[in-house]
CSV table of N, CA and C in Angstrom, one decimal:
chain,number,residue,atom,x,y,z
A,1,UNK,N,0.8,-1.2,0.0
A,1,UNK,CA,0.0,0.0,0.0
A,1,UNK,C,0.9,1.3,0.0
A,2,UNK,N,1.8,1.4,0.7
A,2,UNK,CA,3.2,1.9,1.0
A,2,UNK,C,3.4,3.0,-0.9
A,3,UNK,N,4.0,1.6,-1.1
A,3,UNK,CA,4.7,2.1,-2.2
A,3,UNK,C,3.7,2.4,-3.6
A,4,UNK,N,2.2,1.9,-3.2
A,4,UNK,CA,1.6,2.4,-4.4
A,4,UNK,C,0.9,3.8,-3.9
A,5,UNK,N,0.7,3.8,-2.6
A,5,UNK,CA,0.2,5.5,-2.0
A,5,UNK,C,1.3,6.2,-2.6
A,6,UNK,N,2.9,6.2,-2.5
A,6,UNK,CA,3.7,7.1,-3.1
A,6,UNK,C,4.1,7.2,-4.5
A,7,UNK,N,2.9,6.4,-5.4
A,7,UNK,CA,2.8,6.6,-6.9
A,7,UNK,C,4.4,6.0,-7.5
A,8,UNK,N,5.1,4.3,-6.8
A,8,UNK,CA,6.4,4.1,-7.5
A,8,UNK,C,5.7,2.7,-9.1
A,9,UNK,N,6.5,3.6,-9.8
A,9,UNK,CA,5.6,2.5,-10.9
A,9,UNK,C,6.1,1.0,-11.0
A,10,UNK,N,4.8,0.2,-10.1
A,10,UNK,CA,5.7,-1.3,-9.6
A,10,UNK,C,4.8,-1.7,-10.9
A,11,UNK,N,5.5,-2.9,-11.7
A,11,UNK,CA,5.6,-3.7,-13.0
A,11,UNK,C,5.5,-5.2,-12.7
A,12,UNK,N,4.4,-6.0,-13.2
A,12,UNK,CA,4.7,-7.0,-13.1
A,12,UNK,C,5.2,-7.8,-13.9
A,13,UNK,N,6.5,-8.9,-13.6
A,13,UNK,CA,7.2,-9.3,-14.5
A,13,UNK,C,7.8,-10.5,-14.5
A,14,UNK,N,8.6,-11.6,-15.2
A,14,UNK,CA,8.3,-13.0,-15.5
A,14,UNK,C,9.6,-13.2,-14.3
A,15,UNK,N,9.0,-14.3,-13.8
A,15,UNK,CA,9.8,-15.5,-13.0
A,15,UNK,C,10.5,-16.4,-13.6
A,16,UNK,N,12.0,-16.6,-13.5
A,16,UNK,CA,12.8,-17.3,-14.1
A,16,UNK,C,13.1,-18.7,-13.4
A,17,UNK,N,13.3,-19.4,-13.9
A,17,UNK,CA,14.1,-20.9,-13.5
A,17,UNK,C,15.7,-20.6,-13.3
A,18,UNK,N,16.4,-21.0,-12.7
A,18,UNK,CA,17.8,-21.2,-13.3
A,18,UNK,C,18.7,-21.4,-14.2
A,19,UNK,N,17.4,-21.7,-15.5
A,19,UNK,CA,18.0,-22.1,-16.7
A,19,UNK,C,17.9,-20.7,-17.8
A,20,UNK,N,16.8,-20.0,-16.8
A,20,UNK,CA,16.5,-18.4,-17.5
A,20,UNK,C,14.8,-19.0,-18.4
A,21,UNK,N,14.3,-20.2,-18.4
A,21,UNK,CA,13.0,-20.0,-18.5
A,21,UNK,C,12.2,-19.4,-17.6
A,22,UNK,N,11.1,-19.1,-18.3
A,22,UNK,CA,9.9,-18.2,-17.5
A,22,UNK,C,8.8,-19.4,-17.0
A,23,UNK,N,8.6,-19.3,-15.6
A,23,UNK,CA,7.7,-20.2,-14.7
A,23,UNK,C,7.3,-19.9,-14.4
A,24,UNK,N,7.0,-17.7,-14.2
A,24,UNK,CA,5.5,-17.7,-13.9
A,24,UNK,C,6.1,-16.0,-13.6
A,25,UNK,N,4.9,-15.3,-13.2
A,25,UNK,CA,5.1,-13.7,-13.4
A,25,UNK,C,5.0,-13.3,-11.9
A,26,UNK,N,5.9,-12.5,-11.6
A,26,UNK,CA,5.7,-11.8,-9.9
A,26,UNK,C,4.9,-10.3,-10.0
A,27,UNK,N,4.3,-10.0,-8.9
A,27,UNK,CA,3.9,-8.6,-8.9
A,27,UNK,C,4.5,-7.4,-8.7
A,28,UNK,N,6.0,-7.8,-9.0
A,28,UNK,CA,6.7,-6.3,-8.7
A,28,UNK,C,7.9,-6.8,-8.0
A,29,UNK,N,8.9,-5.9,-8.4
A,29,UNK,CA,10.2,-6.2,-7.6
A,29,UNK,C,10.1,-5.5,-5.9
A,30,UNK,N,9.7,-4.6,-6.1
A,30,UNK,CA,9.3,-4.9,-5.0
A,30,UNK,C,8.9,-5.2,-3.4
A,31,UNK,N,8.4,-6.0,-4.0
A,31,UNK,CA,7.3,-6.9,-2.8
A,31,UNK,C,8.7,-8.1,-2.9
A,32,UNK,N,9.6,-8.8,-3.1
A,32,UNK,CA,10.4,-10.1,-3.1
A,32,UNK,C,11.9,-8.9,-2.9
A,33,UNK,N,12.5,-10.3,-2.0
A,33,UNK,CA,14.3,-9.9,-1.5
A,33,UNK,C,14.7,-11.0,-1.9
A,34,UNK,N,15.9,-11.4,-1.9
A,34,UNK,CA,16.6,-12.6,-1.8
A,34,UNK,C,17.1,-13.5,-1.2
A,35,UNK,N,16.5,-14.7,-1.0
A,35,UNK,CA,16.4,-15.6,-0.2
A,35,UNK,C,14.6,-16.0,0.7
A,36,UNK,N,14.2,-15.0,-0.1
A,36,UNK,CA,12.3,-14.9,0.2
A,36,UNK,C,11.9,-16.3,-0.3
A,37,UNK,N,10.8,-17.4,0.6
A,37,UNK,CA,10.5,-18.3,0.0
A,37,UNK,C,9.0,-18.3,0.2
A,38,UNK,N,8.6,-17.5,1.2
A,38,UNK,CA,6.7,-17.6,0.8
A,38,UNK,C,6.6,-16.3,0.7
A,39,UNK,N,5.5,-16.5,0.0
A,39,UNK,CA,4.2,-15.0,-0.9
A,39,UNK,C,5.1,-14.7,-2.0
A,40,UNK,N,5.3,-16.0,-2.9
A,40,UNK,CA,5.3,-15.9,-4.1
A,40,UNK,C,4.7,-16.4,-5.1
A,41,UNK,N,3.7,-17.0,-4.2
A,41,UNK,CA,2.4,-17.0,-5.5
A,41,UNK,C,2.6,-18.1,-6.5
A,42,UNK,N,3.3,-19.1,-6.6
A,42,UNK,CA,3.3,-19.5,-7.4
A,42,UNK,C,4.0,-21.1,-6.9
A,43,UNK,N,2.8,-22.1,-7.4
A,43,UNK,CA,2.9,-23.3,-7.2
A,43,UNK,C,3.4,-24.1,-8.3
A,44,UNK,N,4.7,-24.9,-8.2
A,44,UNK,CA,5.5,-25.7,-8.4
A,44,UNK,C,5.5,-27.3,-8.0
A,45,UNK,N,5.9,-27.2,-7.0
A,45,UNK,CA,5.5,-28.3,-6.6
A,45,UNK,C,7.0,-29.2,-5.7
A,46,UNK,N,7.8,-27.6,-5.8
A,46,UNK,CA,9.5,-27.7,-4.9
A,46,UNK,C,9.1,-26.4,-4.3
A,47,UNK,N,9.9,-26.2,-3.3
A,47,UNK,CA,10.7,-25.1,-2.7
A,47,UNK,C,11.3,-24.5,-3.2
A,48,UNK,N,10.9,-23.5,-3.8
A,48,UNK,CA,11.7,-21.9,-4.4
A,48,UNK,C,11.9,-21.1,-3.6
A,49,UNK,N,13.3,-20.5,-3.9
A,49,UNK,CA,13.6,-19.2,-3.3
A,49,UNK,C,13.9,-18.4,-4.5
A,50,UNK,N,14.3,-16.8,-3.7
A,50,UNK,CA,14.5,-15.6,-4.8
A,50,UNK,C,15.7,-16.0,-4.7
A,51,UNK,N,16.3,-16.1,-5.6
A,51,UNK,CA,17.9,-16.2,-6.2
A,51,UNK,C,18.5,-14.8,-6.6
A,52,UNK,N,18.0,-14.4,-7.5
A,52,UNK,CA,18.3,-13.0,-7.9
A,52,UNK,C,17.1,-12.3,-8.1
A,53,UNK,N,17.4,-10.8,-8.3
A,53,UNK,CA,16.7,-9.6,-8.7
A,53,UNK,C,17.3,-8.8,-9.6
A,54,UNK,N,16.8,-8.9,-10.6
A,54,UNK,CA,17.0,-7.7,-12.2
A,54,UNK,C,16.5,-7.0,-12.3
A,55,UNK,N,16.8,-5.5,-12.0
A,55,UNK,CA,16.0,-4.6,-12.0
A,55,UNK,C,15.6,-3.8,-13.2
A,56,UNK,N,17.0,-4.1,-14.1
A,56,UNK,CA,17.3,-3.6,-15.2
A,56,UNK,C,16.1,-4.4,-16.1
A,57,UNK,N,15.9,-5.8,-16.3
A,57,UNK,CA,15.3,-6.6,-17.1
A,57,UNK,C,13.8,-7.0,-16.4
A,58,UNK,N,13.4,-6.5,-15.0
A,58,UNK,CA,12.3,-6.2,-14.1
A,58,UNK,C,12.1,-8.3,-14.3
A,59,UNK,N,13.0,-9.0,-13.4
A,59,UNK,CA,13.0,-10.6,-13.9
A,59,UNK,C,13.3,-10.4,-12.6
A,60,UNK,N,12.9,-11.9,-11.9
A,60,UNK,CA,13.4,-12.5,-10.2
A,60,UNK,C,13.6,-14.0,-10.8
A,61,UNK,N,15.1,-14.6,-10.5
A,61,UNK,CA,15.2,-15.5,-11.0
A,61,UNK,C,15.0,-16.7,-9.3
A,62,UNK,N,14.2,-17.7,-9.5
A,62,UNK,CA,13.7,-19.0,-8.6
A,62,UNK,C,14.8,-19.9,-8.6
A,63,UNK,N,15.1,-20.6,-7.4
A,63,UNK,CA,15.8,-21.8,-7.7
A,63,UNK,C,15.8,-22.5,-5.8
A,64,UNK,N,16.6,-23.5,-5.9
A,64,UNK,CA,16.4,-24.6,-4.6
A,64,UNK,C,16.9,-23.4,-3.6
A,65,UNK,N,17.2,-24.1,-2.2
A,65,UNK,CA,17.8,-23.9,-1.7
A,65,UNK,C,19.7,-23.2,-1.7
A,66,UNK,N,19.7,-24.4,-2.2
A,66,UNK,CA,21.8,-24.5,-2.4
A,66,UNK,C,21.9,-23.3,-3.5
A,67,UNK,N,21.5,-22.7,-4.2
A,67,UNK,CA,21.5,-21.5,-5.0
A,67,UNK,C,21.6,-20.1,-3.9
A,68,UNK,N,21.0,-20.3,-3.2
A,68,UNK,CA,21.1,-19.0,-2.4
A,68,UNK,C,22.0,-18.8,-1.3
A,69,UNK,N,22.8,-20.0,-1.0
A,69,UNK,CA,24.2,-19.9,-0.4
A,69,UNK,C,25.3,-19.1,-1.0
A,70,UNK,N,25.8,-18.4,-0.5
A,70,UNK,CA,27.4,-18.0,-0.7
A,70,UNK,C,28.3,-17.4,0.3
A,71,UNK,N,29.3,-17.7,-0.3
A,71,UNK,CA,30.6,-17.7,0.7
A,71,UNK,C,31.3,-16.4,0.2
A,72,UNK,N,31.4,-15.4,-0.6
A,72,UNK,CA,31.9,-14.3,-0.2
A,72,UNK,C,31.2,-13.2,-0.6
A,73,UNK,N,31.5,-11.9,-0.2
A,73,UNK,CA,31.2,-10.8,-0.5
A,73,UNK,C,32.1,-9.6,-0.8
A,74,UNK,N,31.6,-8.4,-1.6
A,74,UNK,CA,32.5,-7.4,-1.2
A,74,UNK,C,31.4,-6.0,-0.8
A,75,UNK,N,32.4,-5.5,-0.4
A,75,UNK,CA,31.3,-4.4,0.6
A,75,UNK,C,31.9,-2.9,-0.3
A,76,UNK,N,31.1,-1.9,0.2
A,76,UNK,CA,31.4,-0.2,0.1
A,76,UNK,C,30.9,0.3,1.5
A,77,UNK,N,31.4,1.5,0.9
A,77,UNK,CA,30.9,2.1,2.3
A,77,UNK,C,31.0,2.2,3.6
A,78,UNK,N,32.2,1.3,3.8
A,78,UNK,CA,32.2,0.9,4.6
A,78,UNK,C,32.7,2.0,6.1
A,79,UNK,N,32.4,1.6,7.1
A,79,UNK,CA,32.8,2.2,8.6
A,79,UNK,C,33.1,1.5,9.4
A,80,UNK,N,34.2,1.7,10.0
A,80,UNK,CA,35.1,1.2,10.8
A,80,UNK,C,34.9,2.0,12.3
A,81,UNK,N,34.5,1.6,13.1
A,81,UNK,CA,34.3,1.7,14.4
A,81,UNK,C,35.7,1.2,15.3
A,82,UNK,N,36.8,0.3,15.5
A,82,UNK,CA,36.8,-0.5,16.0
A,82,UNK,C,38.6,0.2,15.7
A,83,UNK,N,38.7,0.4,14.3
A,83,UNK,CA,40.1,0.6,13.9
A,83,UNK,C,39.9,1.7,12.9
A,84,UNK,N,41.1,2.5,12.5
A,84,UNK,CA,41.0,3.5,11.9
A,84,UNK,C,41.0,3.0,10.6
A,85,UNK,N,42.0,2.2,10.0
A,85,UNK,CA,42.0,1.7,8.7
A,85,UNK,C,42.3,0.1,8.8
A,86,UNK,N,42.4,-0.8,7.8
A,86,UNK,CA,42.6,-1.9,8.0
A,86,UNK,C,44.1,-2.4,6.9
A,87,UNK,N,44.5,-2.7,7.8
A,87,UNK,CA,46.5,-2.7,7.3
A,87,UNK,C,46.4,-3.9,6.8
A,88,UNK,N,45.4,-4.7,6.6
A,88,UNK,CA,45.6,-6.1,5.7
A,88,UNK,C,44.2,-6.7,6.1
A,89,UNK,N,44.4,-8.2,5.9
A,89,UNK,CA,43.4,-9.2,6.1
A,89,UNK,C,43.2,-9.5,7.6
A,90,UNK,N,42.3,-9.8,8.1
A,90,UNK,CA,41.8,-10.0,9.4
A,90,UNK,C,40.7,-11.0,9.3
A,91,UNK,N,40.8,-11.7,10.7
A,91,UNK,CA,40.1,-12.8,11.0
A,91,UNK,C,38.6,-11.8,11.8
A,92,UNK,N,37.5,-12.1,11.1
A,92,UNK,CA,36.4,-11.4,12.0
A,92,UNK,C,35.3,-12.7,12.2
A,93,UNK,N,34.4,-12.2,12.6
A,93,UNK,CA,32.5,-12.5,12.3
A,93,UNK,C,32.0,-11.8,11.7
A,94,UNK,N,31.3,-12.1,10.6
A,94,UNK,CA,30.7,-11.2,10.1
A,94,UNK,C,28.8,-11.4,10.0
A,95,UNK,N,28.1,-11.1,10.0
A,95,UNK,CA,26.5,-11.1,10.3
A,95,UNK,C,26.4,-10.4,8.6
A,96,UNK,N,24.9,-10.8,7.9
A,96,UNK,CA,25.0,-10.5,7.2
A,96,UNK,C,22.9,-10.3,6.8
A,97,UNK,N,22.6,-10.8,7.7
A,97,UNK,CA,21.3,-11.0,8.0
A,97,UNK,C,20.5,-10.1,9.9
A,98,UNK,N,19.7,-9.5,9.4
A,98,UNK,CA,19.5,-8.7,10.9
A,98,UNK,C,19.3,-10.2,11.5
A,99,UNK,N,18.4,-11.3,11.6
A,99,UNK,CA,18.1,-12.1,12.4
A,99,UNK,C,19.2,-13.6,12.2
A,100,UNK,N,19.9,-13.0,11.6
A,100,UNK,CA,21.6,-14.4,11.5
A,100,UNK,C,21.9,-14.0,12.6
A,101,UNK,N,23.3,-15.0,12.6
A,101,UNK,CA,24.0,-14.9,13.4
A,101,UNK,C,25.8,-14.5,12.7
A,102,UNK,N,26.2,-14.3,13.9
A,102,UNK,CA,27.5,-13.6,13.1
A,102,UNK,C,28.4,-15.4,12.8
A,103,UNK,N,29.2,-15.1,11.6
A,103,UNK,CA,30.2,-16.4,11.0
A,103,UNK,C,31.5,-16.1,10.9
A,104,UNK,N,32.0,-17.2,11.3
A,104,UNK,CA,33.8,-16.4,11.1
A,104,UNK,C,33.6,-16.3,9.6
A,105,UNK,N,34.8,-15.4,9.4
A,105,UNK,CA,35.2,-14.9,7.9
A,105,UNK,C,36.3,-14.7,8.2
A,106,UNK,N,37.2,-14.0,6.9
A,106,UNK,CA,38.3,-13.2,6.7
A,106,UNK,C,38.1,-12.0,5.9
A,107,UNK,N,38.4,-11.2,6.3
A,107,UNK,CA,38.5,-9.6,5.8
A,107,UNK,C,39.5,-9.0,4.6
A,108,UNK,N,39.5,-8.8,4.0
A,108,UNK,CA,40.5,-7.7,3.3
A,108,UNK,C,40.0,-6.3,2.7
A,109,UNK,N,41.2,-5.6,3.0
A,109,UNK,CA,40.7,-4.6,2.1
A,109,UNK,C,40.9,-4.4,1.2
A,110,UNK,N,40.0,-3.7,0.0
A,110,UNK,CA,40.3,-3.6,-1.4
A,110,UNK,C,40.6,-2.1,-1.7
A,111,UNK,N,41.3,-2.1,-2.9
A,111,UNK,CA,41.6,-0.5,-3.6
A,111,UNK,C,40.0,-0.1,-3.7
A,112,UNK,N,40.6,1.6,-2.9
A,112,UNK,CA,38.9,2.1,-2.9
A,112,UNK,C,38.0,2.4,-1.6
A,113,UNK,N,38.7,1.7,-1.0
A,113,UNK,CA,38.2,2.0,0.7
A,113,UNK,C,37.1,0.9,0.4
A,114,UNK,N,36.8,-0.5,-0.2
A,114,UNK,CA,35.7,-1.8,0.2
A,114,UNK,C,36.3,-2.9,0.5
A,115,UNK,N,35.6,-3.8,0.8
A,115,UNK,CA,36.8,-4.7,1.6
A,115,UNK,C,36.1,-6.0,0.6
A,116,UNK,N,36.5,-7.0,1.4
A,116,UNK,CA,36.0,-8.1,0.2
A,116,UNK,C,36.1,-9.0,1.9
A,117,UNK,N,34.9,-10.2,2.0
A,117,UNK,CA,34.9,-10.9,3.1
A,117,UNK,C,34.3,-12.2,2.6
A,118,UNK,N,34.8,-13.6,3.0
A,118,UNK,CA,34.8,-14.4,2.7
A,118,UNK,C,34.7,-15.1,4.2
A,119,UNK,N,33.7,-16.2,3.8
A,119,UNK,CA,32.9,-16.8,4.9
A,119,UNK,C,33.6,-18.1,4.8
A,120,UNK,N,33.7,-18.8,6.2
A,120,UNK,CA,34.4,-20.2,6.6
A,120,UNK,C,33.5,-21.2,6.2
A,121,UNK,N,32.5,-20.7,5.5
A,121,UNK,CA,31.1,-21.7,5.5
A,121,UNK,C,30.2,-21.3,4.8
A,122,UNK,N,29.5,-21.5,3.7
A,122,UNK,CA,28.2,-21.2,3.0
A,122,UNK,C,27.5,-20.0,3.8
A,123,UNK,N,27.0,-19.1,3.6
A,123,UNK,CA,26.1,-18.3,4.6
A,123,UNK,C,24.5,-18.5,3.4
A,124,UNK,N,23.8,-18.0,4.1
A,124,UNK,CA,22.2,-17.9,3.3
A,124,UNK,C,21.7,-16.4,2.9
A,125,UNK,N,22.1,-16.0,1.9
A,125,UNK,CA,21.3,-15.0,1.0
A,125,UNK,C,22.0,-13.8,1.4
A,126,UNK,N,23.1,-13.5,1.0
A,126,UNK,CA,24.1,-12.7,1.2
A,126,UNK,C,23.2,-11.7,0.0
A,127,UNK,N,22.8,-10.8,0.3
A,127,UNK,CA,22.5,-9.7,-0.8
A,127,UNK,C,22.8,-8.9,-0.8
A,128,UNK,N,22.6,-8.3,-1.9
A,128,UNK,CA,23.4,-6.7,-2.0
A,128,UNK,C,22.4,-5.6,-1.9
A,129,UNK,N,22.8,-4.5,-1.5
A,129,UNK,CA,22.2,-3.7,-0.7
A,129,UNK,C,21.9,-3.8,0.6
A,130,UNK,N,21.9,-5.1,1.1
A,130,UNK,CA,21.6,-5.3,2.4
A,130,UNK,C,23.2,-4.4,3.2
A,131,UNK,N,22.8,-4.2,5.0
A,131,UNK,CA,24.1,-3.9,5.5
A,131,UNK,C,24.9,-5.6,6.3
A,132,UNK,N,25.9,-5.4,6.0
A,132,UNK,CA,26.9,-6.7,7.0
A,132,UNK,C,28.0,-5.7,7.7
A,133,UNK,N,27.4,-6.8,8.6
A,133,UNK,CA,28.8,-6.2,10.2
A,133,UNK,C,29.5,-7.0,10.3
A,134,UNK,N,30.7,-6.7,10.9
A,134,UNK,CA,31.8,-7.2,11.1
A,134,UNK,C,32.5,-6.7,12.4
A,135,UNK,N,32.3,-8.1,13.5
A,135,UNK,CA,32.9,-8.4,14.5
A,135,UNK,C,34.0,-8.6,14.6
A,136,UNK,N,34.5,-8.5,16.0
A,136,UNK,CA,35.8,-9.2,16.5
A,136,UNK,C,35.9,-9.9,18.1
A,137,UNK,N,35.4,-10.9,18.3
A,137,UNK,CA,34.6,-11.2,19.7
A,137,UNK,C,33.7,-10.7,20.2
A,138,UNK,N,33.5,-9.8,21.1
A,138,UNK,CA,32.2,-8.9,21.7
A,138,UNK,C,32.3,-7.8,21.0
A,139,UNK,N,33.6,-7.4,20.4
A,139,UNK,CA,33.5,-6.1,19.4
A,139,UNK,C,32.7,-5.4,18.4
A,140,UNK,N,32.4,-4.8,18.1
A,140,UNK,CA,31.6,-4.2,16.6
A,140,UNK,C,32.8,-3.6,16.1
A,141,UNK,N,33.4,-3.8,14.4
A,141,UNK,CA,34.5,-3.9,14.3
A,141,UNK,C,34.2,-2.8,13.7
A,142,UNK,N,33.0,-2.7,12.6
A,142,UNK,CA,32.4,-2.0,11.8
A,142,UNK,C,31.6,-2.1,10.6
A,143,UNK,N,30.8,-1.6,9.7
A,143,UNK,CA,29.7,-2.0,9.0
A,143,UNK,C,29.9,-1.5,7.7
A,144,UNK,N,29.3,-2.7,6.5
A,144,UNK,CA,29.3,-1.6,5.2
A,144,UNK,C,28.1,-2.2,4.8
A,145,UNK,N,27.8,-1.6,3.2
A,145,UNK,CA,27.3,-2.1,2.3
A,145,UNK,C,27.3,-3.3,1.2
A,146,UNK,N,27.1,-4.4,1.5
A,146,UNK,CA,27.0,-5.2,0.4
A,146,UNK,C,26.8,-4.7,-1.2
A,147,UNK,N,27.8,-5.2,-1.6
A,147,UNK,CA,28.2,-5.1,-3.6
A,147,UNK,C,27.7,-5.9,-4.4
A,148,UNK,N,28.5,-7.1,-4.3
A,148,UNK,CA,28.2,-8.1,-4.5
A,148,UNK,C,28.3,-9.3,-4.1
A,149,UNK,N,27.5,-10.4,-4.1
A,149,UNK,CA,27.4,-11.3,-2.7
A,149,UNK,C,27.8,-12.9,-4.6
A,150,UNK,N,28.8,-13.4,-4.1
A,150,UNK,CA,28.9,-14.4,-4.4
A,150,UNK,C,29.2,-16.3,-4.0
């Protein structure tokens, strides 16, 4: 109701498989994030999640579970609470989900002031635009922006 009271022109547009066939049409980008598996309307007869979002080609591509795992990211924006700059790679936690839990990772920084963080373990639906923190024990190390979550 939100976003049609503020007049944003939501489109509805095809639902992809993994193979890039169309399985069925969503009502808007939207209303779906990634790693979303109910209120999408659309019976299969597996468990789908949102894999990706195209905003460019207005498409949300479906697939299992194991599709929406990944183990690295790179960040912007980031803020550093904890240290002024970061002189190399570092062992942290990083959270990447408000209701996750934090995962060890490793840190680097990249040319550009973003870092790039890589998980000890599959995480679930690392997206971009979303924010991920990064611990160091009880510490808050500091926070960025997700880029791209691979």
């Amino acid at each position: 109701g939100f976003l049609q009271e503020k007049k944003f022109d939501i489109k509805p547009g095809p639902f992809l498989n993994l193979k890039g066939d169309i399985i069925g049409e969503h009502r808007g980008i939207p209303f779906y994030t990634v790693g979303q598996r109910r209120g999408l309307g659309l019976a299969t007869g597996e468990r789908l999640y949102v894999v990706k979002i195209d905003t460019n080609s207005n498409a949300i591509t479906l697939g299992p579970e194991e599709a929406i795992m990944g183990t690295c990211l790179t960040a912007e924006d980031v803020n550093l609470i904890l240290y002024e700059d970061l002189a190399g790679s570092m062992e942290i936690e990083a959270q990447v989900r408000y209701n996750g839990r934090p995962a060890p990772a490793t840190m680097a920084p990249l040319p550009g002031g973003g870092v790039k963080v890589c998980f000890h373990s599959p995480q679930r639906a690392i997206t971009p635009g979303q924010a991920v923190a990064f611990y160091h024990g009880d510490c808050l190390v500091g926070g960025a922006t997700i880029d791209i979550a691979k």
